Every structure is written in structure tokens, then in C-alpha cells.
PDB file of C-alpha atoms in Angstrom:
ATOM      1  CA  UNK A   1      -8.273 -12.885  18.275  1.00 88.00           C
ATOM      2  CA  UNK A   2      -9.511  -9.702  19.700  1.00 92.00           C
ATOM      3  CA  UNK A   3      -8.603  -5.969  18.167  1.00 95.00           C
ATOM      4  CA  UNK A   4      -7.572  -3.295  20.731  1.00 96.00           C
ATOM      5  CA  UNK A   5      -7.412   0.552  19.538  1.00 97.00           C
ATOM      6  CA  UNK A   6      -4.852   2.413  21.866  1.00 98.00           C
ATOM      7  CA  UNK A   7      -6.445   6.346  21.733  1.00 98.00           C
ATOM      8  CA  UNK A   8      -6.911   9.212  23.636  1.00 97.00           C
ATOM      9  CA  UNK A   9     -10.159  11.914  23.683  1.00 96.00           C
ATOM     10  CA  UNK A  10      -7.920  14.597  22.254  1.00 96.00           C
ATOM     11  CA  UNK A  11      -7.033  12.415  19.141  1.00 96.00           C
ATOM     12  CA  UNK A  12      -8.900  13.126  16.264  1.00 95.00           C
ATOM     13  CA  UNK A  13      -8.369  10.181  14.321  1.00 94.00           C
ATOM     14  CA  UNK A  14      -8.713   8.016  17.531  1.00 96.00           C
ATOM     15  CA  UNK A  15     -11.994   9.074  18.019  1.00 96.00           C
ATOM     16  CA  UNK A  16     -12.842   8.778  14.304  1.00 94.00           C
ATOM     17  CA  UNK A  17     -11.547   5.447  14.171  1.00 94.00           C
ATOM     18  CA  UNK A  18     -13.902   5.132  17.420  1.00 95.00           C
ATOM     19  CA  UNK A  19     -16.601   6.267  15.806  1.00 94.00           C
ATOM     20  CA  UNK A  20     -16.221   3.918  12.446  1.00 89.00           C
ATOM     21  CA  UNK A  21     -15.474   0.800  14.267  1.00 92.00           C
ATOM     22  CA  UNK A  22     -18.995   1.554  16.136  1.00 93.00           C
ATOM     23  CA  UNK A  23     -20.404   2.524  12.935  1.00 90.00           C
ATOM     24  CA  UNK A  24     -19.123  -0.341  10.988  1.00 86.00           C
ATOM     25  CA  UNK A  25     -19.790  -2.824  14.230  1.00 89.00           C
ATOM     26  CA  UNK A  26     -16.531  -4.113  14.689  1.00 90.00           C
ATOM     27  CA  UNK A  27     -15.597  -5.637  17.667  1.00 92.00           C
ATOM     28  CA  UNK A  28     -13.100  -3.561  19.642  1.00 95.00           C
ATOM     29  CA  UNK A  29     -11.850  -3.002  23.095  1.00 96.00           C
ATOM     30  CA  UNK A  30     -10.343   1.307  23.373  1.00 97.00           C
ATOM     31  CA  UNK A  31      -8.059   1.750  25.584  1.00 98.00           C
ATOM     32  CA  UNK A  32      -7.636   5.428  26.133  1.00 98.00           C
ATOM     33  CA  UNK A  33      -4.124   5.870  27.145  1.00 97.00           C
ATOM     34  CA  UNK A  34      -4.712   8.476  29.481  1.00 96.00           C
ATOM     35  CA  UNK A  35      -7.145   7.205  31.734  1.00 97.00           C
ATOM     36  CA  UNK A  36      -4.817   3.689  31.334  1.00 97.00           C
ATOM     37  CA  UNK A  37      -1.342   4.655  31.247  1.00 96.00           C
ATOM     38  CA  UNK A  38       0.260   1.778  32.570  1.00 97.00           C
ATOM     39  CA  UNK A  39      -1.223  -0.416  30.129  1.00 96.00           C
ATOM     40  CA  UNK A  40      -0.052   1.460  27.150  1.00 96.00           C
ATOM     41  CA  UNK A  41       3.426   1.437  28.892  1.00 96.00           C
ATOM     42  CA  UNK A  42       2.835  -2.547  28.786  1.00 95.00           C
ATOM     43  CA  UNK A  43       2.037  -2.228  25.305  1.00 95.00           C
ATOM     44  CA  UNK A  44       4.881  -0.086  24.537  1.00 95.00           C
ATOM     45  CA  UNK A  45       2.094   2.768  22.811  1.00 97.00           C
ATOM     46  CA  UNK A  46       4.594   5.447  21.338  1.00 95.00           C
ATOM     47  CA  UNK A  47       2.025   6.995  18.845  1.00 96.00           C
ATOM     48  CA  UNK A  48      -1.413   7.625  18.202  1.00 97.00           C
ATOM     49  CA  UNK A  49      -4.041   5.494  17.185  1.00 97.00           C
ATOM     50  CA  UNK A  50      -2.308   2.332  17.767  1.00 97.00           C
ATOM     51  CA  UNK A  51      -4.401  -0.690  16.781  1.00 97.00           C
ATOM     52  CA  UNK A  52      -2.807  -4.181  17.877  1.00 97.00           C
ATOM     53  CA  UNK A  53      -4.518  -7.439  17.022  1.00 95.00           C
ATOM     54  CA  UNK A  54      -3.891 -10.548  19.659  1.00 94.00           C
ATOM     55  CA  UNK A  55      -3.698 -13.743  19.411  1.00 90.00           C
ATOM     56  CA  UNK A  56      -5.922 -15.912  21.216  1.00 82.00           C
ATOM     57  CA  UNK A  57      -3.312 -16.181  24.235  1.00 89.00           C
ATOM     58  CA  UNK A  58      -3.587 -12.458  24.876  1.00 86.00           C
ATOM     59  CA  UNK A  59       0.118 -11.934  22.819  1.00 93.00           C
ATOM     60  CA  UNK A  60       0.737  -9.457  20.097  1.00 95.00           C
ATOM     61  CA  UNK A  61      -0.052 -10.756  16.628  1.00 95.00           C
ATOM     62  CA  UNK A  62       0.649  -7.747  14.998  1.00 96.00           C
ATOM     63  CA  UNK A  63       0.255  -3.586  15.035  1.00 96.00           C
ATOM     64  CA  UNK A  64      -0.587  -1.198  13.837  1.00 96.00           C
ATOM     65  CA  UNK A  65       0.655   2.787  13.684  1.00 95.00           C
ATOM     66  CA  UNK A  66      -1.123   5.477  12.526  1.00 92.00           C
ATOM     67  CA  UNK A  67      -3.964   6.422  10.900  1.00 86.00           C
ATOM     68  CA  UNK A  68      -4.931   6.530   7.179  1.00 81.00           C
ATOM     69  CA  UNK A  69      -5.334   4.418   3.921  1.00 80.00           C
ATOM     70  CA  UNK A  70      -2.970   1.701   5.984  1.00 87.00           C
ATOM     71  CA  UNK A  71      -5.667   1.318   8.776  1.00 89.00           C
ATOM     72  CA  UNK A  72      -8.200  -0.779   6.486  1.00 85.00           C
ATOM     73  CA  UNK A  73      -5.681  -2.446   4.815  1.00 87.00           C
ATOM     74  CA  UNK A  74      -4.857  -3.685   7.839  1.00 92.00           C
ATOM     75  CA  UNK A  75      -7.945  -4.578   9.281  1.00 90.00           C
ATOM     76  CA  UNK A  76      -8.432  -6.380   5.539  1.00 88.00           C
ATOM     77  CA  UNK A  77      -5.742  -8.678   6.512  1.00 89.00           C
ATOM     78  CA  UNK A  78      -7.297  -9.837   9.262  1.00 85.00           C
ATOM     79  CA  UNK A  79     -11.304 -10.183   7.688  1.00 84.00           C
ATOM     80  CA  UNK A  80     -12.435  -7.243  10.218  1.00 81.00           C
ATOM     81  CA  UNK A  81     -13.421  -5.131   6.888  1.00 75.00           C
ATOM     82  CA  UNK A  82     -14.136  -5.635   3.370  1.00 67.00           C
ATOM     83  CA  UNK A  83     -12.994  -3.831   0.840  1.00 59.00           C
ATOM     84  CA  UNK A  84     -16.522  -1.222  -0.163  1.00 53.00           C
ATOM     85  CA  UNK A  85     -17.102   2.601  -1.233  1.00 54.00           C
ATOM     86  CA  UNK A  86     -17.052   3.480   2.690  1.00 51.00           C
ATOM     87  CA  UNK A  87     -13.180   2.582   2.983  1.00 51.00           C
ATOM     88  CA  UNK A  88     -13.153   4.687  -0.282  1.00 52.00           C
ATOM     89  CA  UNK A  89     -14.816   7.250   1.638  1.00 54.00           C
ATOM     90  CA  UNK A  90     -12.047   7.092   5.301  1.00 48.00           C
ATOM     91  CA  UNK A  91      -9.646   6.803   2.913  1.00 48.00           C
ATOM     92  CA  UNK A  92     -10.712  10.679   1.801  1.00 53.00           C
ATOM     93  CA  UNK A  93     -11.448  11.349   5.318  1.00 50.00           C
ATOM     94  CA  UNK A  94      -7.549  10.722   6.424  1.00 45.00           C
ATOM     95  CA  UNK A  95      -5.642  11.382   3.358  1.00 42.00           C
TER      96      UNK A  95
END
């Protein structure tokens, strides 16, 4: 499985996300969508942050849009976060 975050340097919450993901040390790969266009076209990126999660064959286990209390729920799901007083504190930061 392997997490991608679809951003861009003008996106605030991209680069928060960015920065919390570093912060919290969980493994990422960013795609910024400008520098990488076709990709996100191969991805089908219509909004930003996108976070996808892939299966171990490189396909699309699920997505997700947007930024917000949603994001660590998702990432929950999947055992990238536990639930702490720092999601607490995103969830402020995005709310």
C-alpha cells in the first residue's frame, strides 16, 4: 500500500497536509500537480489535496477529496494515524 497526496505550492492545505505528514512521519509520495500534470490527468485529480491510497499493484484502493476533519478519518481507516489531541488540534486548524 503506498499513500500519494496530489497538491500544488499554492495550496494551503496541500502544503499543510505536507507539512503534518512530515511532522507526523508518514510515509508519502507528493505529487505536485503542476510540475506533474500528466500524472494527475492519469489520476483523474479534479480538486485539491487529493490523497489516494494504492493497492499493492499500483491500482486505486480508495480517495480521498478535500481537506478537513475527513482527512484523518481517512487515514484512520487505513492505520496511517491514530486517533490523539494532535488530530484534535488539524481538526481546529481546517475547520
Amino acid at each position: 500500500m503506498r499513500l500519494l497526496l496530489f497538491g500544488s505550492e499554492k495550496c494551503f492545505a496541500c502544503q499543510q497536509l505536507k507539512k503534518e505528514f512530515q511532522k507526523r512521519q508518514i510515509p508519502y509520495i507528493y505529487v505536485d500537480v503542476e510540475k506533474e500534470s500528466q500524472k494527475a490527468i492519469d489520476y483523474m485529480i479534479t480538486s485539491l489535496p487529493t490523497i489516494i491510497i494504492e493497492n499493492g499493484k499500483g491500482e486505486i484502493k480508495d480517495m480521498y477529496i478535500g481537506h478537513g476533519q475527513g482527512v484523518w478519518k481517512f487515514l484512520e481507516k487505513y492505520k496511517l494515524v491514530k486517533g490523539d489531541k494532535w488530530l484534535q488540534k488539524i481538526y481546529k486548524i481546517f475547520l
